[in-house]
Tab-separated table of C-alpha atoms and ligand atoms in Angstrom:
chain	number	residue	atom	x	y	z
A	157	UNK	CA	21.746	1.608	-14.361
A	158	UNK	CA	18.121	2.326	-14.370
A	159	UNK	CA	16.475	5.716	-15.731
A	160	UNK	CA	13.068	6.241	-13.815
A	161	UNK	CA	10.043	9.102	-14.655
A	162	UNK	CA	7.866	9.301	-11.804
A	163	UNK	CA	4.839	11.106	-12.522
A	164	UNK	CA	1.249	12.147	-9.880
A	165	UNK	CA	-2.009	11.567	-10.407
A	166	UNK	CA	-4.706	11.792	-7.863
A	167	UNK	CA	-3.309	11.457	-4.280
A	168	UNK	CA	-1.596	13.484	-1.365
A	169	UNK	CA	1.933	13.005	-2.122
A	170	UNK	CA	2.443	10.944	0.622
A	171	UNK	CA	4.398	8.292	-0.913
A	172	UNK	CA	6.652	10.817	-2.272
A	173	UNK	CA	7.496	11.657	1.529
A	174	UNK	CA	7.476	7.912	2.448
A	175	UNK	CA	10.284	7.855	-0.475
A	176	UNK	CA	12.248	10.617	0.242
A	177	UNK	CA	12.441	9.202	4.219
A	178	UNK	CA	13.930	5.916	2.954
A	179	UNK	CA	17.241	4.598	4.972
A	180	UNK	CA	18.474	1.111	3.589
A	181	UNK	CA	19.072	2.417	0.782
A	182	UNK	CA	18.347	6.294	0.852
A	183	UNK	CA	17.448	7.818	-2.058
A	184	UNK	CA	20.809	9.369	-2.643
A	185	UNK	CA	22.252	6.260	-2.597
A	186	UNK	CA	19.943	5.092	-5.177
A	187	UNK	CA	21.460	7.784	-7.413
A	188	UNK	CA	25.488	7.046	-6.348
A	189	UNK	CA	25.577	3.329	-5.730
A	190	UNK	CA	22.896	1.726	-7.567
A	191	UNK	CA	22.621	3.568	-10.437
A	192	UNK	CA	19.181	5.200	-10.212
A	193	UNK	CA	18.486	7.527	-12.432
A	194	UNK	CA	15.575	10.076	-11.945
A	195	UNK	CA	14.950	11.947	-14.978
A	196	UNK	CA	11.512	13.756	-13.733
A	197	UNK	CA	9.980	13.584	-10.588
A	198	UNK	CA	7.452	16.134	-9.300
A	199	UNK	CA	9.178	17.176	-6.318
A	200	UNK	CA	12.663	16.792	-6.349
A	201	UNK	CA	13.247	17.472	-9.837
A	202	UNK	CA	15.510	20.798	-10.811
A	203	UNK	CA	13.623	20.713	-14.240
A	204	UNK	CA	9.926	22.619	-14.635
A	205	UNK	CA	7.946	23.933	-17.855
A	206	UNK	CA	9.461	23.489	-21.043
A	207	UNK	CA	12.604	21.855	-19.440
A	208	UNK	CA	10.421	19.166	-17.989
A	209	UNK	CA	8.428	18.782	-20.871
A	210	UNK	CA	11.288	18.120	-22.956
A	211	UNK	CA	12.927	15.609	-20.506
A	212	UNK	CA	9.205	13.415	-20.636
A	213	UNK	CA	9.178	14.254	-24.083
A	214	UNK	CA	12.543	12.678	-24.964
A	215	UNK	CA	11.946	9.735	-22.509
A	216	UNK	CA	8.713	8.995	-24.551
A	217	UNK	CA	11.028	9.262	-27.924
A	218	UNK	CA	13.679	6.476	-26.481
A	219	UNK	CA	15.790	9.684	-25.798
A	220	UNK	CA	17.238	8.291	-23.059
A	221	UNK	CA	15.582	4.835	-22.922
A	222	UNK	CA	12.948	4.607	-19.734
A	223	UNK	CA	13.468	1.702	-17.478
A	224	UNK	CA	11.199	2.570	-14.584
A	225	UNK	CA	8.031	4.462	-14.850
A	226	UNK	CA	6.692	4.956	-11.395
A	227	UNK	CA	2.807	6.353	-11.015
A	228	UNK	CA	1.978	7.803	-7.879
A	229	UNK	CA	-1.974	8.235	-7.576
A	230	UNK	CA	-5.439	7.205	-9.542
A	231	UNK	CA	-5.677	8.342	-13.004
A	232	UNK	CA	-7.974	10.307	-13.083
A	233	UNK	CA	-10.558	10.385	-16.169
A	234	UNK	CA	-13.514	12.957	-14.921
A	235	UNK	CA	-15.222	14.389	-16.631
A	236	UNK	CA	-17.081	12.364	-19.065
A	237	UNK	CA	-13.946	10.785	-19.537
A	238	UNK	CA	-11.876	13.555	-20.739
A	239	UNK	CA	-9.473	13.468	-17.724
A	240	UNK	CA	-9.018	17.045	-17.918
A	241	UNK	CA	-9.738	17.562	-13.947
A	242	UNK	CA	-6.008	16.698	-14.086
A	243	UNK	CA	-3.782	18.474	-16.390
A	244	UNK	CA	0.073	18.381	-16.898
A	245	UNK	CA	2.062	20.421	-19.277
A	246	UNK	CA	-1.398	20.966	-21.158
A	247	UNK	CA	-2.764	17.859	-21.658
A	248	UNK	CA	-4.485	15.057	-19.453
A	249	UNK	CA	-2.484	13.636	-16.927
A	250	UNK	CA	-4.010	10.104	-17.784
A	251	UNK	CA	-2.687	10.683	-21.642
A	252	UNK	CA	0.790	11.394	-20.074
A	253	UNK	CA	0.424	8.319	-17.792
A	254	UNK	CA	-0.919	5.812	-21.200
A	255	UNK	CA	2.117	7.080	-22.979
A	256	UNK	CA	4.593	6.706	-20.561
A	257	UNK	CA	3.861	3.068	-19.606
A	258	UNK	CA	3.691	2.130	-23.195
A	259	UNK	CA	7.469	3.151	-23.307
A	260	UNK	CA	8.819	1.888	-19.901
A	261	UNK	CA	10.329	-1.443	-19.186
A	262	UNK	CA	8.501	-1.901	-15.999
A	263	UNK	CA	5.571	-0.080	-14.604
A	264	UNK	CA	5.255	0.331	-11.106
A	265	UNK	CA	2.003	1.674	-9.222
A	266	UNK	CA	2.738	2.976	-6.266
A	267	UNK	CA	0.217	3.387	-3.141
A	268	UNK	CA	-2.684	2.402	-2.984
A	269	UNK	CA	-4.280	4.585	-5.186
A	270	UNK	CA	-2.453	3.798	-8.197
A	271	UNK	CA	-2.957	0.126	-7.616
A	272	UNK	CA	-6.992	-0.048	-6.934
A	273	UNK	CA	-7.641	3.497	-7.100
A	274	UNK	CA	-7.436	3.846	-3.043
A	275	UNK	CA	-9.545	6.588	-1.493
A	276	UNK	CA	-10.246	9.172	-4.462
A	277	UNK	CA	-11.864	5.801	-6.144
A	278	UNK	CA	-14.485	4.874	-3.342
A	279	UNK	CA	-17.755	5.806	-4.444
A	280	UNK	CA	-19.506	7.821	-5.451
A	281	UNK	CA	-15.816	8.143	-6.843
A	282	UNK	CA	-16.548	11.898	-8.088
A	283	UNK	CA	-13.346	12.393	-10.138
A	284	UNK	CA	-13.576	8.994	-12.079
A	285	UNK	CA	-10.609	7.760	-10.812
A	286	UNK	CA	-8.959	4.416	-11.709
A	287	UNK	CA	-5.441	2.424	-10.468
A	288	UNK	CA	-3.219	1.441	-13.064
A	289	UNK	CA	-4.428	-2.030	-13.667
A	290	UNK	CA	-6.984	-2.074	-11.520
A	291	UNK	CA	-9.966	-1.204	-9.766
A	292	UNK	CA	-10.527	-2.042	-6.462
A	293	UNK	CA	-10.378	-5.747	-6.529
A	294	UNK	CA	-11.267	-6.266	-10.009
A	295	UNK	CA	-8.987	-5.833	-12.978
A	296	UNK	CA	-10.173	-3.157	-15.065
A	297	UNK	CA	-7.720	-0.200	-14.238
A	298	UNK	CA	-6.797	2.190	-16.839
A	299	UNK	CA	-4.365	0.222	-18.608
A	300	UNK	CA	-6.705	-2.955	-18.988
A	301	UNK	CA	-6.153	-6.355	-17.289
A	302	UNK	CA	-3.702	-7.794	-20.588
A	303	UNK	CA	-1.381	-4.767	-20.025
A	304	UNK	CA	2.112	-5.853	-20.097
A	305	UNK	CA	5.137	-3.405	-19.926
A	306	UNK	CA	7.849	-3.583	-22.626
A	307	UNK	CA	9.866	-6.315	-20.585
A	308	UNK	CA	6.747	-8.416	-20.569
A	309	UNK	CA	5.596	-7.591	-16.912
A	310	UNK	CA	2.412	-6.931	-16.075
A	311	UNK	CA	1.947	-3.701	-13.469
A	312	UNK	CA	3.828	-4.247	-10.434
A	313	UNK	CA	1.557	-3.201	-7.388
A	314	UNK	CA	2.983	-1.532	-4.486
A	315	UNK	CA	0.243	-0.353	-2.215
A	316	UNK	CA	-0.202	1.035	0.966
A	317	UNK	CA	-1.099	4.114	2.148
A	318	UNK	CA	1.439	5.296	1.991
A	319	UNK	CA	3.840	1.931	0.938
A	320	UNK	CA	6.766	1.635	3.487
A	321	UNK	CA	10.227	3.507	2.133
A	322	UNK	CA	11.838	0.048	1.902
A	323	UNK	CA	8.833	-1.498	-0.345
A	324	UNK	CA	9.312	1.371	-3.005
A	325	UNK	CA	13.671	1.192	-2.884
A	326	UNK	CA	14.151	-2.473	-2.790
A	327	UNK	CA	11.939	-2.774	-5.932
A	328	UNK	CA	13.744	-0.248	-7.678
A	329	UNK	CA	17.102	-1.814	-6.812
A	330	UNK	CA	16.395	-4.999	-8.046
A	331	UNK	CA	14.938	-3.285	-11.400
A	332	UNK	CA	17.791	-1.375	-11.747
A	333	UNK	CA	20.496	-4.320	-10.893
A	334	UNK	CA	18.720	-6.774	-13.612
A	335	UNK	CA	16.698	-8.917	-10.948
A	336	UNK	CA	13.254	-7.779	-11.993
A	337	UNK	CA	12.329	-11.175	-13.179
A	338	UNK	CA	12.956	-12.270	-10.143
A	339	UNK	CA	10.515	-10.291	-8.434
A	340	UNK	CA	7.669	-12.876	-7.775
A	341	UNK	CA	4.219	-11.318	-7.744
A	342	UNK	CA	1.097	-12.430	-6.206
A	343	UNK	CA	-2.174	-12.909	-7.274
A	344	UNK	CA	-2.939	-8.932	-7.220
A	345	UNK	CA	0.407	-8.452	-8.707
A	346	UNK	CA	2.030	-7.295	-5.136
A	347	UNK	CA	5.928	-8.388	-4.678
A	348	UNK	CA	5.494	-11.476	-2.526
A	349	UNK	CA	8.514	-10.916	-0.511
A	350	UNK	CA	6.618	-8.188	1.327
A	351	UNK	CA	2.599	-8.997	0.804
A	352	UNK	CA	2.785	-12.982	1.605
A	353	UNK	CA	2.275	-12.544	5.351
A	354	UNK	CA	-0.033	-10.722	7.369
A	355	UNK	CA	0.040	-7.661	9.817
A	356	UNK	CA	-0.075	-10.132	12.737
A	357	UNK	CA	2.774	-11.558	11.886
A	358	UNK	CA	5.709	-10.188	14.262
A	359	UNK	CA	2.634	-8.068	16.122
A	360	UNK	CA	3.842	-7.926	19.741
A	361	UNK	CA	-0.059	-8.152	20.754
A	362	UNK	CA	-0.349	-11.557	19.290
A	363	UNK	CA	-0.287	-13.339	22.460
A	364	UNK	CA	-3.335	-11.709	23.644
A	365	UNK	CA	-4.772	-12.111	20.344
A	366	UNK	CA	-4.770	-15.813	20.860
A	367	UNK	CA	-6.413	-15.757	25.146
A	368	UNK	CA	-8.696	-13.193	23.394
A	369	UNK	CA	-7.590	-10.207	25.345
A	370	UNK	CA	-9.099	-6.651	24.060
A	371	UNK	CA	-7.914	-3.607	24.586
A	372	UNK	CA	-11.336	-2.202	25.350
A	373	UNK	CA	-11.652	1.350	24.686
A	374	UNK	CA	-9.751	3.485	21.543
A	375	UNK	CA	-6.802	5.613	23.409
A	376	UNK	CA	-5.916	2.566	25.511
A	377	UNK	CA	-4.063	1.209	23.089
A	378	UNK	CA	-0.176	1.193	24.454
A	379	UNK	CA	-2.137	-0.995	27.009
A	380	UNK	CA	-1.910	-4.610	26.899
A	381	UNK	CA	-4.115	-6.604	24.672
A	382	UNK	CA	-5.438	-7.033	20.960
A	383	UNK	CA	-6.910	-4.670	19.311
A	384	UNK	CA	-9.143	-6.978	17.045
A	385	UNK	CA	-11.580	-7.151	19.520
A	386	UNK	CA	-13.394	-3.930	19.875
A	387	UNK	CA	-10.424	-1.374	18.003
A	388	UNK	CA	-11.360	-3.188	14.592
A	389	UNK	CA	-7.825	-3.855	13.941
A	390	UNK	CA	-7.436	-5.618	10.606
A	391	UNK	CA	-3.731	-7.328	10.700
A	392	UNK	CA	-5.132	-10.597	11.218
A	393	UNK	CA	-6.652	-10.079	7.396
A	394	UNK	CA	-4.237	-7.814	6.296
A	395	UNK	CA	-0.762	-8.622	3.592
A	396	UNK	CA	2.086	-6.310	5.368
A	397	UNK	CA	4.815	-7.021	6.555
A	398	UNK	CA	4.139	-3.662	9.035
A	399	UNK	CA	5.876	-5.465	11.754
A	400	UNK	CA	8.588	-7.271	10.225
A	401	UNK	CA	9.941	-4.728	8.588
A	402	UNK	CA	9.369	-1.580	11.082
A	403	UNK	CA	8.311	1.944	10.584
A	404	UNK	CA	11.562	4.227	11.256
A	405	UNK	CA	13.135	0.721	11.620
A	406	UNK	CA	11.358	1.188	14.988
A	407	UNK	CA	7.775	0.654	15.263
A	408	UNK	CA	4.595	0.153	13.789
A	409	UNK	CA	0.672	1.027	14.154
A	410	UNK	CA	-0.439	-1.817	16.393
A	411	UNK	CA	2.771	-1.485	18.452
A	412	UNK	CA	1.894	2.034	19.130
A	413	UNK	CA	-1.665	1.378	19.952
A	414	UNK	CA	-3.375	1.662	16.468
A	415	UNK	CA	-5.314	-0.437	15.099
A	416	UNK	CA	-4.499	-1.768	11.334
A	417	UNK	CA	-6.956	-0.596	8.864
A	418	UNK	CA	-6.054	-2.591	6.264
A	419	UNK	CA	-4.075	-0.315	3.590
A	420	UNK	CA	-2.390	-2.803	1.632
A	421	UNK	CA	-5.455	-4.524	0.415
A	422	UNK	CA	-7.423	-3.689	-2.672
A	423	UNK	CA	-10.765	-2.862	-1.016
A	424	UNK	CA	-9.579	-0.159	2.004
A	425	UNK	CA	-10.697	2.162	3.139
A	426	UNK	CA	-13.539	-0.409	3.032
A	427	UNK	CA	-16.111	2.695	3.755
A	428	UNK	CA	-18.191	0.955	0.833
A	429	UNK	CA	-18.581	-2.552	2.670
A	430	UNK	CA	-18.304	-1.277	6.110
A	431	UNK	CA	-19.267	2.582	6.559
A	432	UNK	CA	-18.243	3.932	9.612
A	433	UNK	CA	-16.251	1.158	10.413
A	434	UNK	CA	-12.863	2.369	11.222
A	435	UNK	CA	-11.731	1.548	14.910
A	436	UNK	CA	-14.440	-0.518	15.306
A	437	UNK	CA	-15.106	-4.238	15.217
A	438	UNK	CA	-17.889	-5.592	13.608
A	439	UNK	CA	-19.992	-7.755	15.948
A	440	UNK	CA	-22.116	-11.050	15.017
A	441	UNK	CA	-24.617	-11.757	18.191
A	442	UNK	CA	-23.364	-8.560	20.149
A	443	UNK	CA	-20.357	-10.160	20.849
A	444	UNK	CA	-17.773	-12.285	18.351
A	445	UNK	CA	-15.886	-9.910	15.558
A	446	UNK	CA	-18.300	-10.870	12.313
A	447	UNK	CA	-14.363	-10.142	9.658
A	448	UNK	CA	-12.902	-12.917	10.932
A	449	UNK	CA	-8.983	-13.619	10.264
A	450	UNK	CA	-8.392	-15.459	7.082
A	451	UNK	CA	-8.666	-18.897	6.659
A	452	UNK	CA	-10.551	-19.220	10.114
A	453	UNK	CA	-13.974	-21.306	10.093
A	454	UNK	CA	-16.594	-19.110	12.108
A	455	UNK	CA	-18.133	-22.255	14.182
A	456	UNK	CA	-14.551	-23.431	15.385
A	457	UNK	CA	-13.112	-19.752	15.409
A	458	UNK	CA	-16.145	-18.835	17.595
A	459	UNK	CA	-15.615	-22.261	20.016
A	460	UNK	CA	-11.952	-21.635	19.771
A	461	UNK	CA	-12.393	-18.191	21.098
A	462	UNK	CA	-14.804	-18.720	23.872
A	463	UNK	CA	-12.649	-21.190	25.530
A	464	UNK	CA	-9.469	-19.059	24.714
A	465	UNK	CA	-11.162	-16.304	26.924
A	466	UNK	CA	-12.266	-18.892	29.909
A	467	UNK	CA	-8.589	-20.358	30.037
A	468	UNK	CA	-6.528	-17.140	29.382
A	469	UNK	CA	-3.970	-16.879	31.875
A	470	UNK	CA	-3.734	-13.829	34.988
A	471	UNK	CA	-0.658	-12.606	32.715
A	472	UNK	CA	-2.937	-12.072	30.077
A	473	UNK	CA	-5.213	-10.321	32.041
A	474	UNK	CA	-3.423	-8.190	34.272
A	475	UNK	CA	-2.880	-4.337	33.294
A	476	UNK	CA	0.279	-3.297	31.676
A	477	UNK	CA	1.606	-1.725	28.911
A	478	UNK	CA	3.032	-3.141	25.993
A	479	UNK	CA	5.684	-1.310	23.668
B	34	SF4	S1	-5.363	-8.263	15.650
B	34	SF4	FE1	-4.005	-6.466	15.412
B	34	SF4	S2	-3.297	-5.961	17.518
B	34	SF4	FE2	-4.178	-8.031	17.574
B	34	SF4	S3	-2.404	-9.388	17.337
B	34	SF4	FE3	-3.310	-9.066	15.291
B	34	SF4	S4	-2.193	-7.339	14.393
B	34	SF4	FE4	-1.753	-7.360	16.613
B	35	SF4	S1	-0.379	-1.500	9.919
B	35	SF4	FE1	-2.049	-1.848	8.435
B	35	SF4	S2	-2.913	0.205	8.000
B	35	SF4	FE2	-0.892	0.508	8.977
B	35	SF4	S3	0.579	0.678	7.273
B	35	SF4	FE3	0.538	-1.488	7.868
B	35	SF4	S4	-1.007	-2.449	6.516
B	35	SF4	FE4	-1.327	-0.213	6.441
């Protein structure tokens, strides 16, 4: 048994939709077989005005306990640090959000822009946004980098933009069932059951990936190839487990042509390190990718890759399409 607010902050409500599309479990099994709870959540809540007020109200008084306090978007503290571009049942969403994970359990950001602040926080950053705990990279969120929830946790990060239906349930399940110390986080406080491997992993383009095999233009992509090349694809740099654990249990981005952009990771959309980036690679000499994949040395990844591309096989050359 678990009781979970779930409040909005700066974002599009996509994880909210990402949520409510969840299959193993869905949402109303949540509620009926793992003892969910939601006492408020912005869109699928019966309660509004006063009756929501007094529901947040009474969670913030221990009336019920809160377990699970789930923040979906940046806090958002514009202007001049008043926060009052975003108001909620007549005060500043961010004094809502400081209260409420001062009296949860666990704290869980959710997308990317609760984590690192996600797309509302890349400068110029005009509505002072923050993520929870962090910032970006760095970790001076909102609630300060010694934050710890009342169960002694520090913020537990689940980005993405928006985070996979399975990434938001599974955490709640094992909060609710008493296994939340078992949730191992990494370094940026991400559950390392999903985040330890990258996008590549499970890609069905990583064979051309390693003879160096683009797909050359954007729009070709159900074509054969990689899409690191010259698509700018970032899943060799990127913790997801996109295609282990598939989109409508089906598919992903680079297995429907896409290229990764890289939404898991504190920095995207990346427009401040790389503007106008996206779907494109970023050359060194005209002609090798300059974001190499992580853990790669340049001088071998560059010999590695011109000798890749001499030997690559006819298969890997030949035009076909790849699911
Ligand atoms: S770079 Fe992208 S398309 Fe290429 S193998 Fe890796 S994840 Fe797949
Ligand atoms: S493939 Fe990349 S950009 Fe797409 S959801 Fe996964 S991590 Fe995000």
């Amino acid at each position: 048994m678990a009781t979970v607010i779930w409040l909005h902050g700066g974002a599009c409500n996509g994880n909210t939709q990402s949520f409510l599309n969840a299959e193993e479990p869905t949402v109303c099994d949540l509620v009926t077989d793992f003892g969910v709870e939601i006492l408020y959540h912005h869109s699928i809540s019966m309660e509004f005005g006063e009756r929501a007020r007094k529901v947040l109200e009474g969670a913030l008084n221990g009336n019920p306990p809160l377990d699970i306090f789930v923040l979906e978007g940046t806090v958002i503290l514009g202007p001049d640090g008043t926060g009052r571009y975003d108001m909620f049942m007549g005060r500043p969403m961010k004094d809502w959000v400081w209260d409420m994970a001062h009296a949860a359990q666990y704290v869980v950001a959710l997308g990317d822009c609760a984590c690192w602040g996600g797309i509302p926080a890349t400068a110029p950053n005009p509505s002072d946004s923050r993520g929870l705990q962090f910032l970006k990279d760095k970790r001076n969120g909102f609630l300060g980098p010694d934050f710890r929830s009342k169960a002694g946790l520090p913020v537990i990060n689940i980005p993405g933009c928006p985070a996979h239906p399975d990434w938001i349930t599974q955490v709640l399940v094992a909060v609710a069932s008493g296994r939340a110390d078992d949730i191992a986080l990494d370094e940026l406080q991400r559950p390392q059951t999903f985040f330890s491997t990258f996008t590549q992993t499970g890609c069905t383009r990583a064979q051309y990936h390693e003879w160096k095999e683009p797909v050359e233009e954007f729009g070709q992509g159900t074509r054969k190839g990689c899409l690191f090349y010259e698509q700018g694809c970032r899943g060799p740099m990127t913790h997801s487990p996109c295609n282990r654990i598939l989109w409508n249990h089906q598919s992903s981005k680079t297995r429907a042509g896409m290229p990764c952009l890289g939404c898991t990771e504190p920095q995207f959309p990346f427009f401040d390190l790389m503007p106008g980036t996206v779907f494109k690679t970023q050359k060194v000499l005209g002609a090798l990718p300059k974001d190499l994949p992580l853990g790669t040395d340049p001088v071998t990844y560059a010999m590695h890759a011109t000798v890749a591309r001499m030997a690559a096989p006819k298969w890997a050359k030949e035009d076909m399409f790849v699911v």
